[in-house]
Structure formats: C-alpha cells, structure tokens
Amino acid sequence: MGPVGAPYGGRGADPASFPGTAQAAFPDATATDWERARRLDPAAFGPNDTWQLDFRCYAVRRPGGRVTLVDTGIGPVGSPASGWAPVPGRLPAVLARVGIAPADVETVVLTHLHEDHYGWSVTPEGVPVFPSARYVVQHAEVAALGPTRTARTYVIEPLLRAGQLHEVDGHTVLAGRARPGGGAITLLPTPGHTPGHQSVLVDGGGDRLLLTGDVLVHAVQLATPAVRYLFEADPEAARRSREQLLGEARRTGALLGTAHLNRPFVRPWTPAGHTPPH
C-alpha cells in the first residue's frame, strides 16, 4: 500500500457456518439479491441455506515496521465467542507467520465491540495480548455498553486498568497525513451495525483500502446495500453507512477488505447503469 504499509488478512482466517439460515439472517433479500451475491461470493452458500463465513482481522505494516491491527478476531478457547465461533482463532499464529510479534503492534483498532471482533484483545484472565498497543474504539461504542455487558467486563475494563484504552470521537486520522498524494490511516464512523461502529481507510498515497468491519457482513449486502441484517442495532443507519461507504469506494477506486466474506479483498459492486472506476 505504498508509504502506509501492507495489509495482511487473507491467510489463516477462521471459517465457520453461521447459526441458522441465510434467509433468516437477511429476511428482506430477494431471489435476485441472492443470485447476485452467489456470483460475488460463491463460497458463502452452504447446504440447506447455510451461510458460510470467515472471521478475519487485518494488519497494516507501516514504515519502520510499526503495525496497526484492525480487530482481533474470535479469540482463544474461553473467549466470549466460544459458544458459537470456531475457537481457538488463529490470529497469533498468522501474525507470527508474517513476522509480527505482539510487541510490534502499536495500535489495535476495534471496529466495534462484538465478541468475534475483540477476542484476542485480552486473555481470558484480562491481560492485554498486545502489551505496547493503544486500543482505539469510538466513544459512542463504549458509551452504549451497560455495566454488565460482556464487552465491558471482558475487554473494556481490563484495557482501562492497563491504561491502554483510547477512545476517539468521530472521524480521526490515526497515522500519517490525510492529504493528496500522502499516506494515512483514517477512522471513519459507520454506525448502524452497532452505535459506534467504525471502518478504517488505509490510503497509501495512491492505492486505497477500506476495511469495512461489519458495515457489510455478507455478499448479499454488497450486491444490494439496502438488504437488512437481522442483528443490526439500527438497520436504517446501517443502510446509510453501507451505501455511503460503498459509494465512496466506487468513486475513489478503493478496494474493500472484509471481515466475513470468503475473499479478503473485493471490489465494490457496481449497480447496473454505473461505470466502474479504473
């Protein structure tokens, strides 16, 4: 990605079958929507209308070897995702394979506080996995948590005790300079899936990568952004965030880095009648 760094995300993702059927998870999707989605991500379609998905994180290596990690996956055995996700996740092994030690990670961006995105942030004993990192989350995401929510007790409180939690409020340039021809990592508020969901723009000064988090969780939402996901906190806000993010990606020619599609990097779907960017 030029002066910003190289993203790692495709190898070692954790595949699984989502509980329930795809149609139940996306109740408004039509036969046409599913047909388009099947062309975009055929591996998502399992037998008996099951939804096959990956659980993926991204590491961005910056000049000097500094690393920003976007999400931390499903975690070890005993993490909150253990009840339904294919734990243990493989994030530590994948990072080691590409030469990234826990101490090399200077920033961990949590797109949101769902258990399949923060699992390797801390150990089940509450020790931060990345000892030198600041963990960056939107203030609105933390503020929406009740005092007994698992995300608060399992990950937010241990990070607060360790002095490693860093809350931001809105659009934030995390690293570099957001300017023409420059390189930067920028946090983009994309609420709806959760109140403080954020996505990450990696701008290498030429190439652009949008790490979507759960703005879209299935190719059916890439094919038809208005399709509602059953577990969105605010479906209308989620739709707006999805449409705006995909529109920006199409306008600028950005590649998408997805958390749950079966390919880590995809181009935004171009609706009929629109000319795709070069």
PDB file of C-alpha atoms in Angstrom:
ATOM      1  CA  MET A   1       0.000   0.000   0.000  1.00  0.00           C
ATOM      2  CA  GLY A   2       2.850   2.388  -0.740  1.00  0.00           C
ATOM      3  CA  PRO A   3       4.038   4.642   2.108  1.00  0.00           C
ATOM      4  CA  VAL A   4       1.477   3.444   4.613  1.00  0.00           C
ATOM      5  CA  GLY A   5       2.086  -0.270   4.533  1.00  0.00           C
ATOM      6  CA  ALA A   6       0.930  -3.700   3.520  1.00  0.00           C
ATOM      7  CA  PRO A   7      -2.302  -5.268   4.791  1.00  0.00           C
ATOM      8  CA  TYR A   8      -2.427  -8.885   5.856  1.00  0.00           C
ATOM      9  CA  GLY A   9      -5.817 -10.524   6.077  1.00  0.00           C
ATOM     10  CA  GLY A  10      -6.466 -13.451   3.771  1.00  0.00           C
ATOM     11  CA  ARG A  11      -4.397 -16.298   5.120  1.00  0.00           C
ATOM     12  CA  GLY A  12      -5.411 -18.093   8.248  1.00  0.00           C
ATOM     13  CA  ALA A  13      -8.950 -16.758   8.532  1.00  0.00           C
ATOM     14  CA  ASP A  14     -11.289 -18.839  10.689  1.00  0.00           C
ATOM     15  CA  PRO A  15     -14.135 -20.350   8.614  1.00  0.00           C
ATOM     16  CA  ALA A  16     -17.453 -21.424  10.104  1.00  0.00           C
ATOM     17  CA  SER A  17     -21.137 -21.934   9.423  1.00  0.00           C
ATOM     18  CA  PHE A  18     -23.338 -19.218  10.925  1.00  0.00           C
ATOM     19  CA  PRO A  19     -26.117 -20.453  13.234  1.00  0.00           C
ATOM     20  CA  GLY A  20     -29.435 -20.559  11.375  1.00  0.00           C
ATOM     21  CA  THR A  21     -30.165 -19.942   7.720  1.00  0.00           C
ATOM     22  CA  ALA A  22     -29.027 -17.132   5.438  1.00  0.00           C
ATOM     23  CA  GLN A  23     -32.598 -16.138   4.617  1.00  0.00           C
ATOM     24  CA  ALA A  24     -33.410 -15.777   8.315  1.00  0.00           C
ATOM     25  CA  ALA A  25     -30.347 -13.558   8.824  1.00  0.00           C
ATOM     26  CA  PHE A  26     -31.272 -11.376   5.825  1.00  0.00           C
ATOM     27  CA  PRO A  27     -35.071 -11.579   5.740  1.00  0.00           C
ATOM     28  CA  ASP A  28     -35.603  -8.878   3.099  1.00  0.00           C
ATOM     29  CA  ALA A  29     -33.266 -10.357   0.487  1.00  0.00           C
ATOM     30  CA  THR A  30     -34.933 -11.401  -2.767  1.00  0.00           C
ATOM     31  CA  ALA A  31     -34.091 -14.202  -5.172  1.00  0.00           C
ATOM     32  CA  THR A  32     -32.365 -11.642  -7.393  1.00  0.00           C
ATOM     33  CA  ASP A  33     -30.293 -10.393  -4.448  1.00  0.00           C
ATOM     34  CA  TRP A  34     -29.183 -13.950  -3.655  1.00  0.00           C
ATOM     35  CA  GLU A  35     -28.324 -14.622  -7.297  1.00  0.00           C
ATOM     36  CA  ARG A  36     -26.063 -11.570  -7.409  1.00  0.00           C
ATOM     37  CA  ALA A  37     -24.494 -12.479  -4.071  1.00  0.00           C
ATOM     38  CA  ARG A  38     -23.737 -16.016  -5.228  1.00  0.00           C
ATOM     39  CA  ARG A  39     -21.746 -14.604  -8.137  1.00  0.00           C
ATOM     40  CA  LEU A  40     -19.784 -12.344  -5.791  1.00  0.00           C
ATOM     41  CA  ASP A  41     -19.025 -14.905  -3.061  1.00  0.00           C
ATOM     42  CA  PRO A  42     -19.998 -18.459  -4.055  1.00  0.00           C
ATOM     43  CA  ALA A  43     -18.238 -19.976  -1.022  1.00  0.00           C
ATOM     44  CA  ALA A  44     -20.777 -18.274   1.280  1.00  0.00           C
ATOM     45  CA  PHE A  45     -23.513 -20.654   0.175  1.00  0.00           C
ATOM     46  CA  GLY A  46     -23.574 -23.950   2.033  1.00  0.00           C
ATOM     47  CA  PRO A  47     -26.116 -26.779   2.004  1.00  0.00           C
ATOM     48  CA  ASN A  48     -29.647 -26.192   3.316  1.00  0.00           C
ATOM     49  CA  ASP A  49     -29.356 -22.402   3.044  1.00  0.00           C
ATOM     50  CA  THR A  50     -26.455 -22.236   5.498  1.00  0.00           C
ATOM     51  CA  TRP A  51     -24.213 -19.192   5.497  1.00  0.00           C
ATOM     52  CA  GLN A  52     -20.505 -19.990   5.351  1.00  0.00           C
ATOM     53  CA  LEU A  53     -18.317 -17.149   6.564  1.00  0.00           C
ATOM     54  CA  ASP A  54     -14.801 -16.273   7.613  1.00  0.00           C
ATOM     55  CA  PHE A  55     -13.685 -14.317  10.672  1.00  0.00           C
ATOM     56  CA  ARG A  56     -10.875 -12.041   9.589  1.00  0.00           C
ATOM     57  CA  CYS A  57      -8.574  -9.362  11.006  1.00  0.00           C
ATOM     58  CA  TYR A  58      -6.129  -7.086   9.180  1.00  0.00           C
ATOM     59  CA  ALA A  59      -2.618  -5.940   9.999  1.00  0.00           C
ATOM     60  CA  VAL A  60      -1.176  -2.849   8.341  1.00  0.00           C
ATOM     61  CA  ARG A  61       2.606  -2.670   8.431  1.00  0.00           C
ATOM     62  CA  ARG A  62       3.811   0.914   8.311  1.00  0.00           C
ATOM     63  CA  PRO A  63       7.273   2.356   7.636  1.00  0.00           C
ATOM     64  CA  GLY A  64       9.769   1.322  10.269  1.00  0.00           C
ATOM     65  CA  GLY A  65       7.909  -1.920  10.963  1.00  0.00           C
ATOM     66  CA  ARG A  66       5.164  -0.305  13.020  1.00  0.00           C
ATOM     67  CA  VAL A  67       1.933  -2.285  12.897  1.00  0.00           C
ATOM     68  CA  THR A  68      -1.706  -1.303  13.183  1.00  0.00           C
ATOM     69  CA  LEU A  69      -4.044  -4.222  13.773  1.00  0.00           C
ATOM     70  CA  VAL A  70      -7.705  -3.880  12.809  1.00  0.00           C
ATOM     71  CA  ASP A  71      -9.849  -6.163  15.007  1.00  0.00           C
ATOM     72  CA  THR A  72      -8.629  -9.187  16.924  1.00  0.00           C
ATOM     73  CA  GLY A  73     -10.982 -11.968  15.879  1.00  0.00           C
ATOM     74  CA  ILE A  74     -12.709 -14.702  17.819  1.00  0.00           C
ATOM     75  CA  GLY A  75     -10.027 -15.316  20.426  1.00  0.00           C
ATOM     76  CA  PRO A  76      -8.896 -18.342  22.389  1.00  0.00           C
ATOM     77  CA  VAL A  77     -10.908 -21.097  23.998  1.00  0.00           C
ATOM     78  CA  GLY A  78     -12.786 -19.416  26.821  1.00  0.00           C
ATOM     79  CA  SER A  79     -13.315 -16.143  24.976  1.00  0.00           C
ATOM     80  CA  PRO A  80     -16.885 -14.797  24.747  1.00  0.00           C
ATOM     81  CA  ALA A  81     -17.242 -16.104  21.172  1.00  0.00           C
ATOM     82  CA  SER A  82     -16.593 -19.677  22.298  1.00  0.00           C
ATOM     83  CA  GLY A  83     -20.278 -20.529  22.372  1.00  0.00           C
ATOM     84  CA  TRP A  84     -20.733 -20.251  18.619  1.00  0.00           C
ATOM     85  CA  ALA A  85     -17.498 -19.417  16.771  1.00  0.00           C
ATOM     86  CA  PRO A  86     -14.682 -21.842  15.782  1.00  0.00           C
ATOM     87  CA  VAL A  87     -12.299 -21.095  18.649  1.00  0.00           C
ATOM     88  CA  PRO A  88      -9.411 -21.040  19.101  1.00  0.00           C
ATOM     89  CA  GLY A  89      -8.820 -18.433  16.435  1.00  0.00           C
ATOM     90  CA  ARG A  90      -5.536 -18.352  14.577  1.00  0.00           C
ATOM     91  CA  LEU A  91      -4.570 -14.691  14.821  1.00  0.00           C
ATOM     92  CA  PRO A  92      -1.385 -15.159  16.941  1.00  0.00           C
ATOM     93  CA  ALA A  93      -0.125 -17.894  14.616  1.00  0.00           C
ATOM     94  CA  VAL A  94      -0.873 -15.868  11.484  1.00  0.00           C
ATOM     95  CA  LEU A  95       0.887 -12.791  12.872  1.00  0.00           C
ATOM     96  CA  ALA A  96       3.924 -14.892  13.793  1.00  0.00           C
ATOM     97  CA  ARG A  97       3.991 -16.366  10.304  1.00  0.00           C
ATOM     98  CA  VAL A  98       4.359 -12.910   8.731  1.00  0.00           C
ATOM     99  CA  GLY A  99       6.935 -11.818  11.298  1.00  0.00           C
ATOM    100  CA  ILE A 100       4.763  -9.705  13.606  1.00  0.00           C
ATOM    101  CA  ALA A 101       5.327 -10.160  17.334  1.00  0.00           C
ATOM    102  CA  PRO A 102       2.745  -8.936  19.875  1.00  0.00           C
ATOM    103  CA  ALA A 103       5.122  -6.158  20.950  1.00  0.00           C
ATOM    104  CA  ASP A 104       5.357  -4.913  17.342  1.00  0.00           C
ATOM    105  CA  VAL A 105       1.687  -3.874  17.351  1.00  0.00           C
ATOM    106  CA  GLU A 106       1.486  -0.205  18.308  1.00  0.00           C
ATOM    107  CA  THR A 107      -2.246   0.271  17.655  1.00  0.00           C
ATOM    108  CA  VAL A 108      -5.268  -2.020  17.754  1.00  0.00           C
ATOM    109  CA  VAL A 109      -8.385  -0.589  16.128  1.00  0.00           C
ATOM    110  CA  LEU A 110     -11.603  -2.259  17.242  1.00  0.00           C
ATOM    111  CA  THR A 111     -14.234  -1.607  14.593  1.00  0.00           C
ATOM    112  CA  HIS A 112     -16.893  -2.466  17.174  1.00  0.00           C
ATOM    113  CA  LEU A 113     -17.405  -4.437  20.354  1.00  0.00           C
ATOM    114  CA  HIS A 114     -18.909  -7.700  19.154  1.00  0.00           C
ATOM    115  CA  GLU A 115     -17.247 -10.802  20.518  1.00  0.00           C
ATOM    116  CA  ASP A 116     -15.985 -12.085  17.160  1.00  0.00           C
ATOM    117  CA  HIS A 117     -14.034  -8.834  16.685  1.00  0.00           C
ATOM    118  CA  TYR A 118     -12.332  -8.363  20.076  1.00  0.00           C
ATOM    119  CA  GLY A 119     -11.489 -11.950  21.052  1.00  0.00           C
ATOM    120  CA  TRP A 120      -7.678 -11.685  21.054  1.00  0.00           C
ATOM    121  CA  SER A 121      -7.600  -8.193  22.608  1.00  0.00           C
ATOM    122  CA  VAL A 122      -7.086  -9.643  26.086  1.00  0.00           C
ATOM    123  CA  THR A 123      -6.605 -13.107  27.522  1.00  0.00           C
ATOM    124  CA  PRO A 124      -9.455 -14.755  29.478  1.00  0.00           C
ATOM    125  CA  GLU A 125      -7.542 -13.593  32.572  1.00  0.00           C
ATOM    126  CA  GLY A 126      -7.792  -9.956  31.448  1.00  0.00           C
ATOM    127  CA  VAL A 127      -4.193  -9.388  30.310  1.00  0.00           C
ATOM    128  CA  PRO A 128      -3.783  -7.320  27.109  1.00  0.00           C
ATOM    129  CA  VAL A 129      -2.403  -9.553  24.357  1.00  0.00           C
ATOM    130  CA  PHE A 130      -0.564  -6.646  22.709  1.00  0.00           C
ATOM    131  CA  PRO A 131       1.403  -5.062  25.563  1.00  0.00           C
ATOM    132  CA  SER A 132       2.662  -1.972  23.719  1.00  0.00           C
ATOM    133  CA  ALA A 133      -0.538  -1.083  21.872  1.00  0.00           C
ATOM    134  CA  ARG A 134      -3.178   1.529  22.392  1.00  0.00           C
ATOM    135  CA  TYR A 135      -6.609   0.041  21.709  1.00  0.00           C
ATOM    136  CA  VAL A 136      -8.729   2.512  19.744  1.00  0.00           C
ATOM    137  CA  VAL A 137     -12.524   2.446  19.843  1.00  0.00           C
ATOM    138  CA  GLN A 138     -15.210   5.043  19.229  1.00  0.00           C
ATOM    139  CA  HIS A 139     -16.547   6.719  22.379  1.00  0.00           C
ATOM    140  CA  ALA A 140     -20.123   6.078  21.204  1.00  0.00           C
ATOM    141  CA  GLU A 141     -19.419   2.345  21.153  1.00  0.00           C
ATOM    142  CA  VAL A 142     -18.205   2.291  24.750  1.00  0.00           C
ATOM    143  CA  ALA A 143     -20.926   4.647  25.959  1.00  0.00           C
ATOM    144  CA  ALA A 144     -23.634   2.325  24.646  1.00  0.00           C
ATOM    145  CA  LEU A 145     -22.475  -0.572  26.843  1.00  0.00           C
ATOM    146  CA  GLY A 146     -24.372  -1.298  30.025  1.00  0.00           C
ATOM    147  CA  PRO A 147     -22.336  -2.044  33.171  1.00  0.00           C
ATOM    148  CA  THR A 148     -22.815  -5.814  32.936  1.00  0.00           C
ATOM    149  CA  ARG A 149     -22.359  -6.240  29.175  1.00  0.00           C
ATOM    150  CA  THR A 150     -19.723  -8.828  28.360  1.00  0.00           C
ATOM    151  CA  ALA A 151     -17.793  -6.438  26.131  1.00  0.00           C
ATOM    152  CA  ARG A 152     -17.409  -4.050  29.056  1.00  0.00           C
ATOM    153  CA  THR A 153     -16.394  -6.608  31.652  1.00  0.00           C
ATOM    154  CA  TYR A 154     -14.263  -8.819  29.392  1.00  0.00           C
ATOM    155  CA  VAL A 155     -12.350  -6.270  27.310  1.00  0.00           C
ATOM    156  CA  ILE A 156     -13.058  -2.603  28.166  1.00  0.00           C
ATOM    157  CA  GLU A 157     -12.434  -2.758  31.911  1.00  0.00           C
ATOM    158  CA  PRO A 158      -9.147  -4.721  31.595  1.00  0.00           C
ATOM    159  CA  LEU A 159      -7.896  -2.266  28.969  1.00  0.00           C
ATOM    160  CA  LEU A 160      -8.842   0.667  31.192  1.00  0.00           C
ATOM    161  CA  ARG A 161      -6.961  -0.889  34.114  1.00  0.00           C
ATOM    162  CA  ALA A 162      -3.920  -1.382  31.887  1.00  0.00           C
ATOM    163  CA  GLY A 163      -4.095   2.217  30.655  1.00  0.00           C
ATOM    164  CA  GLN A 164      -4.306   1.023  27.047  1.00  0.00           C
ATOM    165  CA  LEU A 165      -7.839   2.074  26.048  1.00  0.00           C
ATOM    166  CA  HIS A 166      -8.028   5.102  23.754  1.00  0.00           C
ATOM    167  CA  GLU A 167     -11.480   6.451  22.899  1.00  0.00           C
ATOM    168  CA  VAL A 168     -11.973   8.686  19.862  1.00  0.00           C
ATOM    169  CA  ASP A 169     -14.994  10.669  18.790  1.00  0.00           C
ATOM    170  CA  GLY A 170     -15.814  10.643  15.096  1.00  0.00           C
ATOM    171  CA  HIS A 171     -13.601  10.952  12.039  1.00  0.00           C
ATOM    172  CA  THR A 172      -9.985  10.554  13.193  1.00  0.00           C
ATOM    173  CA  VAL A 173      -6.641  10.487  11.372  1.00  0.00           C
ATOM    174  CA  LEU A 174      -4.840   7.726  13.217  1.00  0.00           C
ATOM    175  CA  ALA A 175      -1.475   7.823  11.460  1.00  0.00           C
ATOM    176  CA  GLY A 176       0.157   9.774   8.650  1.00  0.00           C
ATOM    177  CA  ARG A 177      -1.395  12.739   6.898  1.00  0.00           C
ATOM    178  CA  ALA A 178      -4.709  12.655   5.067  1.00  0.00           C
ATOM    179  CA  ARG A 179      -3.687  14.757   2.064  1.00  0.00           C
ATOM    180  CA  PRO A 180      -3.462  14.247  -1.702  1.00  0.00           C
ATOM    181  CA  GLY A 181      -0.507  12.031  -2.535  1.00  0.00           C
ATOM    182  CA  GLY A 182       0.153  11.316   1.140  1.00  0.00           C
ATOM    183  CA  GLY A 183      -0.389   8.221   3.208  1.00  0.00           C
ATOM    184  CA  ALA A 184      -2.668   7.874   6.187  1.00  0.00           C
ATOM    185  CA  ILE A 185      -4.791   5.543   8.275  1.00  0.00           C
ATOM    186  CA  THR A 186      -8.134   7.186   8.995  1.00  0.00           C
ATOM    187  CA  LEU A 187     -11.041   6.061  11.171  1.00  0.00           C
ATOM    188  CA  LEU A 188     -14.456   6.586   9.589  1.00  0.00           C
ATOM    189  CA  PRO A 189     -17.607   6.472  11.732  1.00  0.00           C
ATOM    190  CA  THR A 190     -20.009   3.980  10.120  1.00  0.00           C
ATOM    191  CA  PRO A 191     -22.748   3.479  12.742  1.00  0.00           C
ATOM    192  CA  GLY A 192     -25.725   1.175  12.484  1.00  0.00           C
ATOM    193  CA  HIS A 193     -24.430  -2.341  12.970  1.00  0.00           C
ATOM    194  CA  THR A 194     -23.573  -1.030  16.433  1.00  0.00           C
ATOM    195  CA  PRO A 195     -23.899   2.546  17.771  1.00  0.00           C
ATOM    196  CA  GLY A 196     -20.194   3.343  17.454  1.00  0.00           C
ATOM    197  CA  HIS A 197     -19.104   1.126  14.591  1.00  0.00           C
ATOM    198  CA  GLN A 198     -16.109   2.445  12.663  1.00  0.00           C
ATOM    199  CA  SER A 199     -14.378   1.470   9.440  1.00  0.00           C
ATOM    200  CA  VAL A 200     -10.759   2.105   8.508  1.00  0.00           C
ATOM    201  CA  LEU A 201      -9.381   3.792   5.400  1.00  0.00           C
ATOM    202  CA  VAL A 202      -5.795   2.860   4.546  1.00  0.00           C
ATOM    203  CA  ASP A 203      -4.512   5.371   1.992  1.00  0.00           C
ATOM    204  CA  GLY A 204      -1.130   4.521   0.551  1.00  0.00           C
ATOM    205  CA  GLY A 205      -0.822   7.729  -1.395  1.00  0.00           C
ATOM    206  CA  GLY A 206      -2.251   6.089  -4.483  1.00  0.00           C
ATOM    207  CA  ASP A 207      -3.880   2.827  -3.583  1.00  0.00           C
ATOM    208  CA  ARG A 208      -6.770   2.923  -1.121  1.00  0.00           C
ATOM    209  CA  LEU A 209      -8.130   0.106   1.017  1.00  0.00           C
ATOM    210  CA  LEU A 210     -11.356   0.346   3.030  1.00  0.00           C
ATOM    211  CA  LEU A 211     -11.505  -2.103   5.924  1.00  0.00           C
ATOM    212  CA  THR A 212     -15.230  -2.423   6.350  1.00  0.00           C
ATOM    213  CA  GLY A 213     -15.702  -4.210   9.668  1.00  0.00           C
ATOM    214  CA  ASP A 214     -19.354  -5.253   9.782  1.00  0.00           C
ATOM    215  CA  VAL A 215     -20.741  -2.494   7.578  1.00  0.00           C
ATOM    216  CA  LEU A 216     -21.399  -5.445   5.301  1.00  0.00           C
ATOM    217  CA  VAL A 217     -21.323  -8.979   6.613  1.00  0.00           C
ATOM    218  CA  HIS A 218     -22.429 -10.973   3.562  1.00  0.00           C
ATOM    219  CA  ALA A 219     -22.099 -10.542  -0.187  1.00  0.00           C
ATOM    220  CA  VAL A 220     -25.859 -10.035  -0.386  1.00  0.00           C
ATOM    221  CA  GLN A 221     -25.272  -6.619   1.213  1.00  0.00           C
ATOM    222  CA  LEU A 222     -22.502  -5.924  -1.257  1.00  0.00           C
ATOM    223  CA  ALA A 223     -24.862  -6.759  -4.128  1.00  0.00           C
ATOM    224  CA  THR A 224     -27.814  -4.880  -2.625  1.00  0.00           C
ATOM    225  CA  PRO A 225     -26.754  -2.454   0.133  1.00  0.00           C
ATOM    226  CA  ALA A 226     -30.345  -1.892   1.295  1.00  0.00           C
ATOM    227  CA  VAL A 227     -30.634  -5.513   2.475  1.00  0.00           C
ATOM    228  CA  ARG A 228     -31.124  -5.586   6.245  1.00  0.00           C
ATOM    229  CA  TYR A 229     -29.132  -7.879   8.527  1.00  0.00           C
ATOM    230  CA  LEU A 230     -31.209  -9.252  11.390  1.00  0.00           C
ATOM    231  CA  PHE A 231     -28.642  -8.322  14.041  1.00  0.00           C
ATOM    232  CA  GLU A 232     -28.064  -4.679  13.136  1.00  0.00           C
ATOM    233  CA  ALA A 233     -28.722  -2.349  16.071  1.00  0.00           C
ATOM    234  CA  ASP A 234     -30.110   0.370  13.778  1.00  0.00           C
ATOM    235  CA  PRO A 235     -30.934  -1.025  10.318  1.00  0.00           C
ATOM    236  CA  GLU A 236     -31.619   2.371   8.745  1.00  0.00           C
ATOM    237  CA  ALA A 237     -28.347   3.862   9.991  1.00  0.00           C
ATOM    238  CA  ALA A 238     -26.536   0.702   8.886  1.00  0.00           C
ATOM    239  CA  ARG A 239     -28.010   1.031   5.391  1.00  0.00           C
ATOM    240  CA  ARG A 240     -26.896   4.658   5.150  1.00  0.00           C
ATOM    241  CA  SER A 241     -23.387   3.791   6.334  1.00  0.00           C
ATOM    242  CA  ARG A 242     -23.149   0.915   3.863  1.00  0.00           C
ATOM    243  CA  GLU A 243     -24.369   2.963   0.910  1.00  0.00           C
ATOM    244  CA  GLN A 244     -22.064   5.872   1.738  1.00  0.00           C
ATOM    245  CA  LEU A 245     -19.015   3.654   2.235  1.00  0.00           C
ATOM    246  CA  LEU A 246     -19.583   1.662  -0.943  1.00  0.00           C
ATOM    247  CA  GLY A 247     -20.296   4.837  -2.878  1.00  0.00           C
ATOM    248  CA  GLU A 248     -17.007   6.315  -1.678  1.00  0.00           C
ATOM    249  CA  ALA A 249     -15.164   3.128  -2.619  1.00  0.00           C
ATOM    250  CA  ARG A 250     -16.623   3.196  -6.116  1.00  0.00           C
ATOM    251  CA  ARG A 251     -15.875   6.888  -6.524  1.00  0.00           C
ATOM    252  CA  THR A 252     -12.218   6.575  -5.499  1.00  0.00           C
ATOM    253  CA  GLY A 253     -11.498   3.081  -6.822  1.00  0.00           C
ATOM    254  CA  ALA A 254     -10.802   1.739  -3.327  1.00  0.00           C
ATOM    255  CA  LEU A 255     -10.518  -1.957  -2.627  1.00  0.00           C
ATOM    256  CA  LEU A 256     -12.604  -3.405   0.208  1.00  0.00           C
ATOM    257  CA  GLY A 257     -11.115  -5.523   2.972  1.00  0.00           C
ATOM    258  CA  THR A 258     -13.975  -7.500   4.514  1.00  0.00           C
ATOM    259  CA  ALA A 259     -14.319  -9.276   7.829  1.00  0.00           C
ATOM    260  CA  HIS A 260     -16.706 -12.084   6.893  1.00  0.00           C
ATOM    261  CA  LEU A 261     -16.777 -12.591   3.132  1.00  0.00           C
ATOM    262  CA  ASN A 262     -14.849 -15.607   1.903  1.00  0.00           C
ATOM    263  CA  ARG A 263     -12.390 -13.467  -0.027  1.00  0.00           C
ATOM    264  CA  PRO A 264     -10.456 -10.903   1.985  1.00  0.00           C
ATOM    265  CA  PHE A 265     -10.266  -8.297  -0.774  1.00  0.00           C
ATOM    266  CA  VAL A 266     -13.134  -7.429  -3.130  1.00  0.00           C
ATOM    267  CA  ARG A 267     -14.154  -4.576  -5.387  1.00  0.00           C
ATOM    268  CA  PRO A 268     -17.380  -2.736  -4.557  1.00  0.00           C
ATOM    269  CA  TRP A 269     -20.382  -3.937  -6.537  1.00  0.00           C
ATOM    270  CA  THR A 270     -21.236  -1.553  -9.365  1.00  0.00           C
ATOM    271  CA  PRO A 271     -25.004  -1.221  -9.917  1.00  0.00           C
ATOM    272  CA  ALA A 272     -26.405  -1.541 -13.438  1.00  0.00           C
ATOM    273  CA  GLY A 273     -26.065   1.687 -15.346  1.00  0.00           C
ATOM    274  CA  HIS A 274     -22.984   2.871 -13.447  1.00  0.00           C
ATOM    275  CA  THR A 275     -19.484   2.866 -14.885  1.00  0.00           C
ATOM    276  CA  PRO A 276     -16.936   1.229 -12.565  1.00  0.00           C
ATOM    277  CA  PRO A 277     -13.758   3.188 -11.797  1.00  0.00           C
ATOM    278  CA  HIS A 278     -10.432   2.090 -13.305  1.00  0.00           C
TER     279      HIS A 278
END
